PDB file of C-alpha atoms in Angstrom:
ATOM      1  CA  GLY A   1      91.899 118.079 115.103  1.00 72.00           C
ATOM      2  CA  GLU A   2      90.407 115.672 113.696  1.00 82.00           C
ATOM      3  CA  ASN A   3      89.901 111.811 115.217  1.00 88.00           C
ATOM      4  CA  VAL A   4      90.092 108.952 114.004  1.00 94.00           C
ATOM      5  CA  GLU A   5      88.380 105.531 115.021  1.00 96.00           C
ATOM      6  CA  GLN A   6      88.999 101.607 113.050  1.00 97.00           C
ATOM      7  CA  HIS A   7      87.599  99.101 114.065  1.00 97.00           C
ATOM      8  CA  PRO A   8      87.547  95.965 113.953  1.00 97.00           C
ATOM      9  CA  SER A   9      91.307  96.023 115.791  1.00 96.00           C
ATOM     10  CA  THR A  10      91.513  92.866 114.770  1.00 97.00           C
ATOM     11  CA  LEU A  11      89.797  90.201 111.249  1.00 98.00           C
ATOM     12  CA  SER A  12      90.145  86.353 110.235  1.00 98.00           C
ATOM     13  CA  VAL A  13      88.374  85.330 107.607  1.00 98.00           C
ATOM     14  CA  GLN A  14      88.362  82.552 105.109  1.00 98.00           C
ATOM     15  CA  GLU A  15      89.891  82.337 102.135  1.00 98.00           C
ATOM     16  CA  GLY A  16      87.142  83.862  99.737  1.00 98.00           C
ATOM     17  CA  ASP A  17      85.278  85.565 101.852  1.00 98.00           C
ATOM     18  CA  SER A  18      84.805  88.863 102.450  1.00 98.00           C
ATOM     19  CA  ALA A  19      85.803  90.783 105.095  1.00 98.00           C
ATOM     20  CA  VAL A  20      84.964  95.308 106.580  1.00 98.00           C
ATOM     21  CA  ILE A  21      86.795  97.354 107.386  1.00 98.00           C
ATOM     22  CA  LYS A  22      84.306 100.395 109.006  1.00 98.00           C
ATOM     23  CA  CYS A  23      86.009 103.389 110.398  1.00 98.00           C
ATOM     24  CA  THR A  24      84.199 106.759 111.726  1.00 97.00           C
ATOM     25  CA  TYR A  25      85.737 110.465 112.264  1.00 96.00           C
ATOM     26  CA  SER A  26      84.618 113.983 114.396  1.00 93.00           C
ATOM     27  CA  ASP A  27      84.735 116.560 111.824  1.00 91.00           C
ATOM     28  CA  SER A  28      82.350 116.587 109.590  1.00 91.00           C
ATOM     29  CA  ALA A  29      84.081 119.413 107.452  1.00 90.00           C
ATOM     30  CA  SER A  30      87.096 116.129 106.583  1.00 92.00           C
ATOM     31  CA  ASN A  31      86.338 115.909 102.548  1.00 92.00           C
ATOM     32  CA  TYR A  32      89.399 113.296 101.531  1.00 94.00           C
ATOM     33  CA  PHE A  33      89.251 109.286 102.565  1.00 96.00           C
ATOM     34  CA  PRO A  34      92.526 106.965 101.785  1.00 97.00           C
ATOM     35  CA  TRP A  35      92.939 103.177 102.605  1.00 98.00           C
ATOM     36  CA  TYR A  36      96.858 102.199 103.388  1.00 98.00           C
ATOM     37  CA  LYS A  37      97.353  97.941 102.713  1.00 98.00           C
ATOM     38  CA  GLN A  38     100.743  97.161 104.865  1.00 97.00           C
ATOM     39  CA  GLU A  39     102.002  93.970 104.466  1.00 96.00           C
ATOM     40  CA  LEU A  40     104.745  93.079 107.170  1.00 94.00           C
ATOM     41  CA  GLY A  41     108.061  94.326 107.733  1.00 92.00           C
ATOM     42  CA  LYS A  42     106.679  96.936 104.393  1.00 95.00           C
ATOM     43  CA  ARG A  43     105.904 100.273 104.624  1.00 97.00           C
ATOM     44  CA  PRO A  44     102.198 101.177 104.145  1.00 97.00           C
ATOM     45  CA  GLN A  45     100.707 101.696 100.509  1.00 97.00           C
ATOM     46  CA  LEU A  46      98.137 103.807  99.281  1.00 97.00           C
ATOM     47  CA  ILE A  47      94.751 100.501  97.720  1.00 98.00           C
ATOM     48  CA  ILE A  48      91.571 102.961  97.502  1.00 98.00           C
ATOM     49  CA  ASP A  49      90.773 106.155  98.561  1.00 97.00           C
ATOM     50  CA  ILE A  50      87.714 108.599  98.693  1.00 96.00           C
ATOM     51  CA  ARG A  51      86.329 111.995  98.462  1.00 93.00           C
ATOM     52  CA  SER A  52      83.411 113.611  99.423  1.00 87.00           C
ATOM     53  CA  ASN A  53      81.065 114.173  97.189  1.00 87.00           C
ATOM     54  CA  VAL A  54      81.041 110.673  95.981  1.00 86.00           C
ATOM     55  CA  GLY A  55      79.037 107.682  97.491  1.00 92.00           C
ATOM     56  CA  GLU A  56      81.290 104.829  96.337  1.00 96.00           C
ATOM     57  CA  LYS A  57      83.825 103.818  94.429  1.00 95.00           C
ATOM     58  CA  LYS A  58      84.981 100.311  93.365  1.00 97.00           C
ATOM     59  CA  ASP A  59      88.377  98.596  92.496  1.00 95.00           C
ATOM     60  CA  GLN A  60      88.140  95.543  91.423  1.00 96.00           C
ATOM     61  CA  ARG A  61      88.020  93.147  94.775  1.00 97.00           C
ATOM     62  CA  ILE A  62      88.548  96.581  96.517  1.00 98.00           C
ATOM     63  CA  ALA A  63      85.098  99.187  97.478  1.00 98.00           C
ATOM     64  CA  VAL A  64      85.158 101.849  99.856  1.00 98.00           C
ATOM     65  CA  THR A  65      81.554 103.229 100.872  1.00 97.00           C
ATOM     66  CA  LEU A  66      81.053 107.272 102.450  1.00 97.00           C
ATOM     67  CA  ASN A  67      78.769 108.158 105.284  1.00 96.00           C
ATOM     68  CA  LYS A  68      78.860 111.093 105.898  1.00 94.00           C
ATOM     69  CA  THR A  69      75.832 111.707 107.436  1.00 94.00           C
ATOM     70  CA  ALA A  70      76.298 109.453 110.235  1.00 95.00           C
ATOM     71  CA  LYS A  71      80.438 110.499 109.650  1.00 95.00           C
ATOM     72  CA  HIS A  72      81.599 106.434 109.366  1.00 96.00           C
ATOM     73  CA  PHE A  73      84.065 105.187 105.916  1.00 97.00           C
ATOM     74  CA  SER A  74      84.236 101.293 105.021  1.00 98.00           C
ATOM     75  CA  LEU A  75      86.309  99.442 102.970  1.00 98.00           C
ATOM     76  CA  HIS A  76      85.133  95.232 101.857  1.00 98.00           C
ATOM     77  CA  ILE A  77      87.552  92.946  99.659  1.00 98.00           C
ATOM     78  CA  THR A  78      85.564  90.133  98.467  1.00 97.00           C
ATOM     79  CA  GLU A  79      86.452  87.051  97.235  1.00 98.00           C
ATOM     80  CA  THR A  80      89.390  87.406  99.594  1.00 98.00           C
ATOM     81  CA  GLN A  81      93.027  85.969  99.292  1.00 97.00           C
ATOM     82  CA  PRO A  82      96.121  85.032 100.293  1.00 96.00           C
ATOM     83  CA  GLU A  83      97.893  88.061  99.802  1.00 97.00           C
ATOM     84  CA  ASP A  84      95.054  90.533 101.590  1.00 98.00           C
ATOM     85  CA  SER A  85      97.192  88.990 104.783  1.00 98.00           C
ATOM     86  CA  ALA A  86      98.014  92.379 106.568  1.00 98.00           C
ATOM     87  CA  VAL A  87      97.157  95.929 108.162  1.00 97.00           C
ATOM     88  CA  TYR A  88      95.050  98.743 107.149  1.00 98.00           C
ATOM     89  CA  PHE A  89      94.686 101.837 108.194  1.00 97.00           C
ATOM     90  CA  CYS A  90      91.857 104.473 106.849  1.00 97.00           C
ATOM     91  CA  ALA A  91      92.276 108.788 107.361  1.00 96.00           C
ATOM     92  CA  ALA A  92      90.275 111.454 106.949  1.00 94.00           C
ATOM     93  CA  PHE A  93      92.412 113.722 105.377  1.00 92.00           C
ATOM     94  CA  LEU A  94      90.471 117.511 106.968  1.00 87.00           C
ATOM     95  CA  PRO A  95      90.897 120.808 105.500  1.00 83.00           C
ATOM     96  CA  GLY A  96      91.633 124.588 106.657  1.00 75.00           C
ATOM     97  CA  GLY A  97      95.374 125.531 106.319  1.00 64.00           C
ATOM     98  CA  ASP A  98      96.710 122.774 108.586  1.00 68.00           C
ATOM     99  CA  TYR A  99      97.826 119.823 106.693  1.00 68.00           C
ATOM    100  CA  LYS A 100      96.484 116.911 108.411  1.00 78.00           C
ATOM    101  CA  LEU A 101      96.074 113.397 107.800  1.00 87.00           C
ATOM    102  CA  SER A 102      94.638 111.147 110.641  1.00 91.00           C
ATOM    103  CA  PHE A 103      95.376 107.195 110.678  1.00 93.00           C
ATOM    104  CA  GLY A 104      93.181 104.028 112.305  1.00 94.00           C
ATOM    105  CA  ALA A 105      95.064 102.335 114.829  1.00 94.00           C
ATOM    106  CA  GLY A 106      94.659  99.862 112.388  1.00 95.00           C
ATOM    107  CA  THR A 107      93.106  96.402 111.484  1.00 97.00           C
ATOM    108  CA  THR A 108      94.959  93.549 110.907  1.00 97.00           C
ATOM    109  CA  VAL A 109      93.593  91.212 108.313  1.00 98.00           C
ATOM    110  CA  THR A 110      94.412  86.972 108.028  1.00 98.00           C
ATOM    111  CA  VAL A 111      93.160  85.213 105.329  1.00 98.00           C
ATOM    112  CA  ARG A 112      92.746  81.889 106.043  1.00 96.00           C
ATOM    113  CA  ALA A 113      92.902  79.258 103.450  1.00 91.00           C
TER     114      ALA A 113
ATOM    115  CA  ASN B   1     112.731 107.083  89.384  1.00 78.00           C
ATOM    116  CA  ALA B   2     113.943 106.164  93.784  1.00 85.00           C
ATOM    117  CA  GLY B   3     110.355 107.665  95.477  1.00 95.00           C
ATOM    118  CA  VAL B   4     111.214 108.151  98.532  1.00 98.00           C
ATOM    119  CA  THR B   5     113.900 106.770 100.069  1.00 98.00           C
ATOM    120  CA  GLN B   6     115.501 106.741 103.800  1.00 98.00           C
ATOM    121  CA  THR B   7     117.946 105.721 105.632  1.00 97.00           C
ATOM    122  CA  PRO B   8     118.994 104.140 108.261  1.00 98.00           C
ATOM    123  CA  LYS B   9     117.280 100.810 107.990  1.00 97.00           C
ATOM    124  CA  PHE B  10     117.900 100.383 111.747  1.00 97.00           C
ATOM    125  CA  GLN B  11     119.459 102.889 114.414  1.00 97.00           C
ATOM    126  CA  VAL B  12     120.063 101.792 117.869  1.00 98.00           C
ATOM    127  CA  LEU B  13     121.037 105.117 120.826  1.00 97.00           C
ATOM    128  CA  LYS B  14     121.682 105.273 124.179  1.00 98.00           C
ATOM    129  CA  THR B  15     119.823 107.432 125.166  1.00 98.00           C
ATOM    130  CA  GLY B  16     120.842 110.608 125.924  1.00 97.00           C
ATOM    131  CA  GLN B  17     121.918 110.692 122.105  1.00 97.00           C
ATOM    132  CA  SER B  18     121.234 113.267 119.466  1.00 96.00           C
ATOM    133  CA  MET B  19     120.966 111.698 116.345  1.00 96.00           C
ATOM    134  CA  THR B  20     119.385 112.733 112.320  1.00 98.00           C
ATOM    135  CA  LEU B  21     116.330 110.224 109.945  1.00 98.00           C
ATOM    136  CA  GLN B  22     117.591 110.842 107.001  1.00 98.00           C
ATOM    137  CA  CYS B  23     114.549 111.022 103.690  1.00 98.00           C
ATOM    138  CA  ALA B  24     114.914 111.998 100.652  1.00 98.00           C
ATOM    139  CA  GLN B  25     111.971 112.257  97.333  1.00 98.00           C
ATOM    140  CA  ASP B  26     112.973 112.629  94.183  1.00 97.00           C
ATOM    141  CA  MET B  27     109.576 113.332  91.962  1.00 96.00           C
ATOM    142  CA  ASN B  28     108.832 117.057  93.124  1.00 96.00           C
ATOM    143  CA  HIS B  29     106.323 116.770  95.578  1.00 96.00           C
ATOM    144  CA  GLU B  30     105.764 119.984  97.826  1.00 94.00           C
ATOM    145  CA  TYR B  31     104.720 118.221 100.354  1.00 94.00           C
ATOM    146  CA  MET B  32     106.449 115.831 102.858  1.00 96.00           C
ATOM    147  CA  SER B  33     105.967 114.181 106.161  1.00 96.00           C
ATOM    148  CA  TRP B  34     107.048 112.262 108.810  1.00 97.00           C
ATOM    149  CA  TYR B  35     105.170 109.189 111.273  1.00 97.00           C
ATOM    150  CA  ARG B  36     106.014 107.191 113.759  1.00 97.00           C
ATOM    151  CA  GLN B  37     104.058 103.589 114.168  1.00 96.00           C
ATOM    152  CA  ASP B  38     103.796 101.607 116.830  1.00 93.00           C
ATOM    153  CA  PRO B  39     101.978  98.558 117.952  1.00 85.00           C
ATOM    154  CA  GLY B  40      98.504  99.611 118.513  1.00 81.00           C
ATOM    155  CA  MET B  41      98.731 102.685 117.749  1.00 83.00           C
ATOM    156  CA  GLY B  42      99.142 103.538 113.956  1.00 88.00           C
ATOM    157  CA  LEU B  43     100.836 106.205 112.478  1.00 93.00           C
ATOM    158  CA  ARG B  44     101.644 109.416 114.549  1.00 93.00           C
ATOM    159  CA  LEU B  45     102.316 112.609 112.763  1.00 93.00           C
ATOM    160  CA  ILE B  46     105.142 114.150 113.630  1.00 95.00           C
ATOM    161  CA  HIS B  47     106.001 116.971 111.539  1.00 95.00           C
ATOM    162  CA  TYR B  48     105.189 118.333 108.344  1.00 94.00           C
ATOM    163  CA  SER B  49     106.805 120.473 105.517  1.00 94.00           C
ATOM    164  CA  VAL B  50     103.373 122.203 102.868  1.00 92.00           C
ATOM    165  CA  GLY B  51     106.971 123.268 100.550  1.00 93.00           C
ATOM    166  CA  ALA B  52     111.039 124.424 101.266  1.00 95.00           C
ATOM    167  CA  GLY B  53     111.562 126.383 104.327  1.00 95.00           C
ATOM    168  CA  ILE B  54     108.352 125.708 105.465  1.00 94.00           C
ATOM    169  CA  THR B  55     107.234 123.128 109.246  1.00 95.00           C
ATOM    170  CA  ASP B  56     104.527 122.546 111.313  1.00 93.00           C
ATOM    171  CA  GLN B  57     104.665 120.098 114.031  1.00 93.00           C
ATOM    172  CA  GLY B  58     101.921 117.616 114.077  1.00 91.00           C
ATOM    173  CA  GLU B  59     100.552 115.055 116.643  1.00 89.00           C
ATOM    174  CA  VAL B  60     103.831 114.566 118.685  1.00 94.00           C
ATOM    175  CA  PRO B  61     106.743 116.789 118.053  1.00 96.00           C
ATOM    176  CA  ASN B  62     108.119 116.423 121.198  1.00 96.00           C
ATOM    177  CA  GLY B  63     111.345 115.318 121.160  1.00 96.00           C
ATOM    178  CA  TYR B  64     112.111 115.744 117.172  1.00 98.00           C
ATOM    179  CA  ASN B  65     113.001 119.215 115.137  1.00 97.00           C
ATOM    180  CA  VAL B  66     112.797 119.173 111.425  1.00 98.00           C
ATOM    181  CA  SER B  67     114.042 121.512 108.305  1.00 97.00           C
ATOM    182  CA  ARG B  68     113.263 121.817 104.258  1.00 97.00           C
ATOM    183  CA  SER B  69     115.799 123.935 102.726  1.00 97.00           C
ATOM    184  CA  THR B  70     115.350 121.744  99.187  1.00 97.00           C
ATOM    185  CA  THR B  71     112.515 120.755  98.160  1.00 97.00           C
ATOM    186  CA  GLU B  72     113.883 117.788  97.714  1.00 97.00           C
ATOM    187  CA  ASP B  73     115.048 116.057 100.963  1.00 98.00           C
ATOM    188  CA  PHE B  74     113.257 116.202 104.564  1.00 98.00           C
ATOM    189  CA  PRO B  75     115.225 115.320 107.317  1.00 98.00           C
ATOM    190  CA  LEU B  76     113.941 114.400 111.149  1.00 98.00           C
ATOM    191  CA  ARG B  77     116.743 115.094 114.711  1.00 98.00           C
ATOM    192  CA  LEU B  78     116.196 113.187 117.882  1.00 97.00           C
ATOM    193  CA  LEU B  79     117.874 116.564 120.419  1.00 92.00           C
ATOM    194  CA  SER B  80     118.218 113.888 123.401  1.00 97.00           C
ATOM    195  CA  ALA B  81     116.977 110.506 123.031  1.00 97.00           C
ATOM    196  CA  ALA B  82     114.138 108.388 124.991  1.00 97.00           C
ATOM    197  CA  PRO B  83     113.245 104.806 125.081  1.00 97.00           C
ATOM    198  CA  SER B  84     109.798 106.531 124.499  1.00 96.00           C
ATOM    199  CA  GLN B  85     111.345 106.523 120.820  1.00 97.00           C
ATOM    200  CA  THR B  86     111.258 103.735 119.900  1.00 97.00           C
ATOM    201  CA  SER B  87     109.559 103.253 116.722  1.00 98.00           C
ATOM    202  CA  VAL B  88     109.214 102.887 113.143  1.00 97.00           C
ATOM    203  CA  TYR B  89     109.369 105.674 111.230  1.00 98.00           C
ATOM    204  CA  PHE B  90     107.967 106.660 108.514  1.00 98.00           C
ATOM    205  CA  CYS B  91     108.683 109.494 105.864  1.00 98.00           C
ATOM    206  CA  ALA B  92     106.057 110.348 103.562  1.00 97.00           C
ATOM    207  CA  SER B  93     105.007 112.206 100.289  1.00 97.00           C
ATOM    208  CA  SER B  94     102.342 113.882  98.824  1.00 94.00           C
ATOM    209  CA  PRO B  95     101.801 116.072  95.038  1.00 92.00           C
ATOM    210  CA  GLY B  96      98.882 117.780  97.628  1.00 84.00           C
ATOM    211  CA  THR B  97      97.343 118.420 100.396  1.00 79.00           C
ATOM    212  CA  ASP B  98      94.375 115.432 100.215  1.00 86.00           C
ATOM    213  CA  TYR B  99      96.260 113.184  97.757  1.00 90.00           C
ATOM    214  CA  GLU B 100      98.528 109.833  97.415  1.00 94.00           C
ATOM    215  CA  GLN B 101     101.154 110.043 100.617  1.00 95.00           C
ATOM    216  CA  TYR B 102     103.704 108.368  98.757  1.00 97.00           C
ATOM    217  CA  PHE B 103     106.373 106.157 102.152  1.00 98.00           C
ATOM    218  CA  GLY B 104     109.664 104.896 102.269  1.00 98.00           C
ATOM    219  CA  PRO B 105     110.901 102.587 103.217  1.00 97.00           C
ATOM    220  CA  GLY B 106     110.912 103.128 106.943  1.00 97.00           C
ATOM    221  CA  THR B 107     113.549 104.088 109.430  1.00 97.00           C
ATOM    222  CA  ARG B 108     113.768 100.903 113.342  1.00 97.00           C
ATOM    223  CA  LEU B 109     114.841 103.256 115.609  1.00 97.00           C
ATOM    224  CA  THR B 110     115.797 101.638 119.321  1.00 97.00           C
ATOM    225  CA  VAL B 111     116.509 103.567 121.955  1.00 97.00           C
ATOM    226  CA  THR B 112     118.298 101.542 124.750  1.00 97.00           C
TER     227      THR B 112
END
């Protein structure tokens, strides 16, 4: 199956700075890479996703980049704000009959005022 | 739409007890899944279903059973609770295999 590694496990940034979270995956056949944000005590919610036929995708202050050759993808948050403080999970979907979305272990992001 | 609902929100069990975590969705999604969330381990897939009458095992299925008799409901049964099953359980549904997953609010389970 797919194995997703996520780094760093914790990230502290000054308000207004950028935050970058990186994930690597093991199976080159994976073709869908979502990112979920989970605020304290809440459910995970999708914030952005990217498919393997695209190298980059942006949505306001959030962007995701995908490097298929190196098998890694990254989440970039610019101009961080206190409400960006949360746990972020990356995931990779491996097609081929099984419905298996594999998640990384998560990154706890703290934005310092 | 209520989205994905889960009951109960909190539950305390004694070792050896059994119980069922309920999950329902009103979005007519074919795909539903159960995850457990433990500190530092992300979300691990327990069981999933690609449609009514079809279920399959995920990454950590031992000690859990599921069934999918309708499109809307996907209950998770703990057969004989163990302290290692203390966790937060999330149900999710999705319109397709590689589309957004909609999570329920979670059930915090403690096994003593």
